[in-house]
């Protein structure tokens, strides 16, 4: 299989082998099945696919743990075409980037492609434990082919249906796109931030220096919880129902904490 640098696809069984983090890959899962490639390097991907030994390519709609790295539209289009030419399955991991997070229902829809397999979880149950696999018509579904102790859980399925109803009724995908675009625009005006990247309400802010103290101030002084990637990247993944007032509250809190740090530094 082909995976990408900084990819995160989970910690269980072979999912951890396509995760680009040697520290969490146990020896039993380190079987040499995976080649990791630079994200957005289509020539490297084509070269590996041309060898004829690749069964599938797995990629996140937007890399989450990797620091909100966004696959380029052109790259995804060409990758999809290259996979089709050699009959390799294209697997889109939309567990973090799906369900409206990017301003589209799935992040790969920004590129207009149709993958062979899509994995979903997290947002599918709005926090209730649930996951799913979507497959294209090229795969014949067979009842009983997949099994798990808690598979088909009635409460989980009810929660998943309720989530879809609320998302549609409250236009949450559209809200994520609208509010996220405004947040991205505002953050890009801060010269102190080295780079702002993302789509919708999946946003990464990369700084020149470690952001540990900034995050602590946001949490303990402003009661704002943020994610992190490495030492220099803050990850923002607010609810898709984020309101304009909450957005402004965050920006004000961010400015207060930032300037307090600057004053402290002298």
Tab-separated table of C-alpha atoms in Angstrom:
chain	number	residue	atom	x	y	z
A	1	UNK	CA	0.000	0.000	0.000
A	2	UNK	CA	0.947	3.613	-0.414
A	3	UNK	CA	0.483	6.096	2.390
A	4	UNK	CA	1.807	9.611	2.963
A	5	UNK	CA	4.262	11.328	5.252
A	6	UNK	CA	2.662	12.572	8.485
A	7	UNK	CA	-0.393	10.380	7.843
A	8	UNK	CA	-2.482	9.135	10.757
A	9	UNK	CA	-4.976	6.323	10.169
A	10	UNK	CA	-5.368	4.782	13.612
A	11	UNK	CA	-3.602	2.627	16.169
A	12	UNK	CA	-5.096	-0.822	15.619
A	13	UNK	CA	-3.735	-3.765	13.612
A	14	UNK	CA	-2.796	-2.842	10.038
A	15	UNK	CA	-4.293	0.656	10.366
A	16	UNK	CA	-1.255	1.542	12.438
A	17	UNK	CA	1.075	0.265	9.732
A	18	UNK	CA	-0.194	2.893	7.256
A	19	UNK	CA	0.175	5.527	9.988
A	20	UNK	CA	3.459	7.383	9.506
A	21	UNK	CA	4.690	7.176	13.094
A	22	UNK	CA	7.279	4.464	13.827
A	23	UNK	CA	6.936	5.093	17.573
A	24	UNK	CA	3.463	3.536	17.702
A	25	UNK	CA	3.955	0.691	15.197
A	26	UNK	CA	4.480	-2.529	17.138
A	27	UNK	CA	6.956	-5.083	15.691
A	28	UNK	CA	4.083	-7.452	14.830
A	29	UNK	CA	2.597	-4.757	12.572
A	30	UNK	CA	5.890	-3.624	11.029
A	31	UNK	CA	5.662	-5.893	8.003
A	32	UNK	CA	6.980	-3.722	5.185
A	33	UNK	CA	3.620	-3.515	3.432
A	34	UNK	CA	3.687	0.274	3.147
A	35	UNK	CA	5.641	2.894	1.223
A	36	UNK	CA	5.295	6.442	2.584
A	37	UNK	CA	5.404	9.258	0.046
A	38	UNK	CA	5.563	13.067	0.299
A	39	UNK	CA	2.091	14.591	0.242
A	40	UNK	CA	1.213	16.345	-3.037
A	41	UNK	CA	4.102	14.716	-4.929
A	42	UNK	CA	2.211	13.142	-7.818
A	43	UNK	CA	5.349	12.024	-9.673
A	44	UNK	CA	6.478	9.972	-6.672
A	45	UNK	CA	3.022	8.380	-6.458
A	46	UNK	CA	2.928	7.568	-10.177
A	47	UNK	CA	6.397	6.032	-9.997
A	48	UNK	CA	5.327	3.677	-7.184
A	49	UNK	CA	2.049	2.781	-8.886
A	50	UNK	CA	3.910	1.996	-12.105
A	51	UNK	CA	5.770	-0.835	-10.327
A	52	UNK	CA	2.565	-2.884	-10.469
A	53	UNK	CA	2.643	-4.139	-6.880
A	54	UNK	CA	0.359	-1.564	-5.228
A	55	UNK	CA	-3.105	-2.768	-4.230
A	56	UNK	CA	-4.292	0.494	-2.669
A	57	UNK	CA	-3.453	4.087	-1.806
A	58	UNK	CA	-4.760	5.541	1.458
A	59	UNK	CA	-4.932	9.278	2.121
A	60	UNK	CA	-6.706	11.602	4.531
A	61	UNK	CA	-9.122	14.163	3.104
A	62	UNK	CA	-7.124	16.629	5.190
A	63	UNK	CA	-4.310	15.449	7.445
A	64	UNK	CA	-5.363	16.058	11.032
A	65	UNK	CA	-2.688	14.772	13.388
A	66	UNK	CA	-0.116	15.710	10.726
A	67	UNK	CA	-0.869	19.393	11.269
A	68	UNK	CA	-3.812	20.205	8.942
A	69	UNK	CA	-1.964	19.473	5.726
A	70	UNK	CA	-4.351	19.833	2.783
A	71	UNK	CA	-3.944	17.648	-0.333
A	72	UNK	CA	-3.937	19.858	-3.419
A	73	UNK	CA	-6.942	19.566	-5.735
A	74	UNK	CA	-4.759	18.845	-8.760
A	75	UNK	CA	-2.847	16.201	-6.816
A	76	UNK	CA	-6.021	14.364	-5.748
A	77	UNK	CA	-7.423	14.431	-9.271
A	78	UNK	CA	-4.240	12.995	-10.777
A	79	UNK	CA	-3.852	10.470	-7.958
A	80	UNK	CA	-7.400	9.229	-8.525
A	81	UNK	CA	-6.735	8.845	-12.248
A	82	UNK	CA	-3.397	7.088	-11.660
A	83	UNK	CA	-5.020	4.587	-9.279
A	84	UNK	CA	-7.757	3.852	-11.791
A	85	UNK	CA	-5.218	3.169	-14.545
A	86	UNK	CA	-3.494	0.408	-12.554
A	87	UNK	CA	-6.631	-0.840	-10.757
A	88	UNK	CA	-5.382	0.188	-7.307
A	89	UNK	CA	-8.081	1.112	-4.811
A	90	UNK	CA	-8.124	4.715	-3.652
A	91	UNK	CA	-9.035	4.866	0.046
A	92	UNK	CA	-10.087	8.207	1.530
A	93	UNK	CA	-9.788	8.418	5.297
A	94	UNK	CA	-12.468	10.985	6.182
A	95	UNK	CA	-12.642	10.116	9.870
A	96	UNK	CA	-11.444	13.565	10.939
A	97	UNK	CA	-12.131	15.574	7.793
A	98	UNK	CA	-15.569	14.213	6.909
A	99	UNK	CA	-19.127	14.960	7.989
A	100	UNK	CA	-19.086	18.644	7.106
A	101	UNK	CA	-15.834	19.515	8.845
A	102	UNK	CA	-14.219	20.974	5.711
A	103	UNK	CA	-17.252	22.857	4.422
A	104	UNK	CA	-18.135	19.912	2.173
A	105	UNK	CA	-19.678	16.697	3.452
A	106	UNK	CA	-16.361	14.999	2.647
A	107	UNK	CA	-13.099	16.915	2.199
A	108	UNK	CA	-12.222	15.042	-1.013
A	109	UNK	CA	-15.312	16.583	-2.623
A	110	UNK	CA	-13.344	19.832	-2.946
A	111	UNK	CA	-11.411	17.980	-5.668
A	112	UNK	CA	-14.482	16.439	-7.295
A	113	UNK	CA	-13.172	12.862	-7.137
A	114	UNK	CA	-14.961	9.602	-6.297
A	115	UNK	CA	-12.765	7.246	-4.224
A	116	UNK	CA	-13.260	3.483	-4.043
A	117	UNK	CA	-13.452	3.308	-0.262
A	118	UNK	CA	-14.273	5.971	2.343
A	119	UNK	CA	-13.780	5.442	6.067
A	120	UNK	CA	-15.924	7.415	8.509
A	121	UNK	CA	-16.121	7.710	12.293
A	122	UNK	CA	-16.047	10.418	15.011
A	123	UNK	CA	-18.523	12.860	13.443
A	124	UNK	CA	-20.805	10.080	12.212
A	125	UNK	CA	-22.261	9.696	15.718
A	126	UNK	CA	-21.429	13.176	17.052
A	127	UNK	CA	-19.254	11.579	19.729
A	128	UNK	CA	-21.215	8.371	20.180
A	129	UNK	CA	-18.885	5.458	19.309
A	130	UNK	CA	-19.539	4.488	15.710
A	131	UNK	CA	-17.654	3.987	12.481
A	132	UNK	CA	-18.419	2.888	8.963
A	133	UNK	CA	-16.913	1.988	5.605
A	134	UNK	CA	-18.424	3.224	2.355
A	135	UNK	CA	-17.606	1.208	-0.768
A	136	UNK	CA	-17.991	1.951	-4.470
A	137	UNK	CA	-20.069	-0.238	-6.816
A	138	UNK	CA	-16.851	-1.960	-8.004
A	139	UNK	CA	-16.941	-3.967	-4.766
A	140	UNK	CA	-19.782	-6.444	-4.382
A	141	UNK	CA	-21.299	-6.193	-0.891
A	142	UNK	CA	-21.920	-9.569	0.710
A	143	UNK	CA	-24.043	-9.884	3.848
A	144	UNK	CA	-21.914	-11.163	6.699
A	145	UNK	CA	-18.631	-10.385	4.936
A	146	UNK	CA	-17.610	-8.041	7.736
A	147	UNK	CA	-18.258	-8.740	11.385
A	148	UNK	CA	-17.561	-7.155	14.741
A	149	UNK	CA	-18.915	-7.650	18.241
A	150	UNK	CA	-20.656	-4.279	18.349
A	151	UNK	CA	-21.412	-4.010	14.622
A	152	UNK	CA	-24.907	-2.870	13.678
A	153	UNK	CA	-25.525	-1.522	17.168
A	154	UNK	CA	-29.091	-0.198	17.198
A	155	UNK	CA	-28.380	2.782	19.443
A	156	UNK	CA	-25.361	3.783	17.346
A	157	UNK	CA	-27.410	3.569	14.148
A	158	UNK	CA	-30.177	5.694	15.701
A	159	UNK	CA	-27.570	8.252	16.736
A	160	UNK	CA	-26.079	8.308	13.215
A	161	UNK	CA	-29.492	8.911	11.626
A	162	UNK	CA	-30.231	11.686	14.131
A	163	UNK	CA	-26.888	13.335	13.320
A	164	UNK	CA	-27.716	13.400	9.606
A	165	UNK	CA	-31.164	14.844	10.335
A	166	UNK	CA	-29.708	17.649	12.450
A	167	UNK	CA	-26.927	18.386	9.961
A	168	UNK	CA	-29.477	18.754	7.168
A	169	UNK	CA	-32.061	20.627	9.232
A	170	UNK	CA	-29.579	23.158	10.604
A	171	UNK	CA	-27.451	23.480	7.437
A	172	UNK	CA	-24.315	22.621	9.390
A	173	UNK	CA	-22.139	21.832	6.355
A	174	UNK	CA	-22.949	25.215	4.843
A	175	UNK	CA	-22.325	26.885	8.216
A	176	UNK	CA	-18.900	25.240	8.506
A	177	UNK	CA	-17.987	26.536	5.044
A	178	UNK	CA	-19.237	30.078	5.729
A	179	UNK	CA	-17.901	30.550	9.257
A	180	UNK	CA	-14.688	28.675	8.454
A	181	UNK	CA	-13.924	30.923	5.482
A	182	UNK	CA	-14.317	33.975	7.704
A	183	UNK	CA	-12.115	32.488	10.429
A	184	UNK	CA	-9.394	31.617	7.911
A	185	UNK	CA	-9.528	35.140	6.500
A	186	UNK	CA	-9.219	36.725	9.948
A	187	UNK	CA	-6.366	34.481	11.056
A	188	UNK	CA	-4.367	35.132	7.897
A	189	UNK	CA	-4.215	38.802	8.881
A	190	UNK	CA	-2.030	37.987	11.896
A	191	UNK	CA	1.552	38.458	10.774
A	192	UNK	CA	2.708	36.626	13.896
A	193	UNK	CA	1.367	33.342	12.484
A	194	UNK	CA	3.812	31.701	10.095
A	195	UNK	CA	1.097	29.873	8.135
A	196	UNK	CA	-2.660	29.379	8.335
A	197	UNK	CA	-4.053	26.420	6.405
A	198	UNK	CA	-7.165	24.311	6.176
A	199	UNK	CA	-10.703	24.162	4.843
A	200	UNK	CA	-13.970	24.990	6.579
A	201	UNK	CA	-13.649	24.467	10.319
A	202	UNK	CA	-10.533	22.301	10.141
A	203	UNK	CA	-7.762	24.840	10.545
A	204	UNK	CA	-4.077	24.738	11.441
A	205	UNK	CA	-2.005	27.681	12.691
A	206	UNK	CA	1.744	27.172	12.449
A	207	UNK	CA	4.079	29.408	14.472
A	208	UNK	CA	7.817	30.008	14.360
A	209	UNK	CA	8.115	29.140	18.048
A	210	UNK	CA	6.583	26.475	20.350
A	211	UNK	CA	2.944	27.171	21.215
A	212	UNK	CA	2.713	25.346	24.567
A	213	UNK	CA	2.408	28.504	26.673
A	214	UNK	CA	-0.024	30.138	24.250
A	215	UNK	CA	-2.298	27.092	24.430
A	216	UNK	CA	-2.078	27.039	28.208
A	217	UNK	CA	-3.090	30.697	28.413
A	218	UNK	CA	-5.988	30.119	26.035
A	219	UNK	CA	-7.171	27.195	28.158
A	220	UNK	CA	-6.686	28.482	31.700
A	221	UNK	CA	-7.273	32.198	31.188
A	222	UNK	CA	-9.865	32.211	28.406
A	223	UNK	CA	-11.355	28.696	28.760
A	224	UNK	CA	-10.610	27.993	25.080
A	225	UNK	CA	-9.467	24.449	24.295
A	226	UNK	CA	-7.321	23.929	21.188
A	227	UNK	CA	-5.679	20.944	19.550
A	228	UNK	CA	-2.005	20.586	18.745
A	229	UNK	CA	0.313	18.970	16.223
A	230	UNK	CA	3.976	18.736	17.137
A	231	UNK	CA	5.389	21.715	19.022
A	232	UNK	CA	4.508	24.613	16.720
A	233	UNK	CA	1.046	23.956	15.297
A	234	UNK	CA	-2.323	24.724	16.885
A	235	UNK	CA	-5.268	22.778	15.484
A	236	UNK	CA	-8.743	24.326	15.483
A	237	UNK	CA	-11.694	21.955	15.099
A	238	UNK	CA	-14.718	23.757	16.577
A	239	UNK	CA	-18.270	22.401	16.196
A	240	UNK	CA	-19.829	22.759	12.754
A	241	UNK	CA	-22.589	24.682	14.553
A	242	UNK	CA	-20.123	27.431	15.518
A	243	UNK	CA	-21.870	30.811	15.654
A	244	UNK	CA	-20.431	34.175	14.610
A	245	UNK	CA	-20.371	35.424	18.210
A	246	UNK	CA	-18.365	32.404	19.354
A	247	UNK	CA	-15.973	33.009	16.489
A	248	UNK	CA	-15.406	36.584	17.604
A	249	UNK	CA	-14.973	35.409	21.203
A	250	UNK	CA	-12.187	33.097	20.087
A	251	UNK	CA	-10.425	35.797	18.070
A	252	UNK	CA	-10.578	38.205	21.020
A	253	UNK	CA	-9.250	35.525	23.377
A	254	UNK	CA	-6.440	34.704	20.968
A	255	UNK	CA	-5.403	38.366	20.671
A	256	UNK	CA	-5.413	38.832	24.466
A	257	UNK	CA	-3.264	35.775	25.095
A	258	UNK	CA	-0.864	36.583	22.270
A	259	UNK	CA	-0.205	40.134	23.401
A	260	UNK	CA	0.236	39.066	27.014
A	261	UNK	CA	2.979	36.720	25.850
A	262	UNK	CA	4.584	39.492	23.800
A	263	UNK	CA	4.571	41.848	26.800
A	264	UNK	CA	6.032	39.080	28.968
A	265	UNK	CA	8.860	38.619	26.494
A	266	UNK	CA	9.547	42.351	26.693
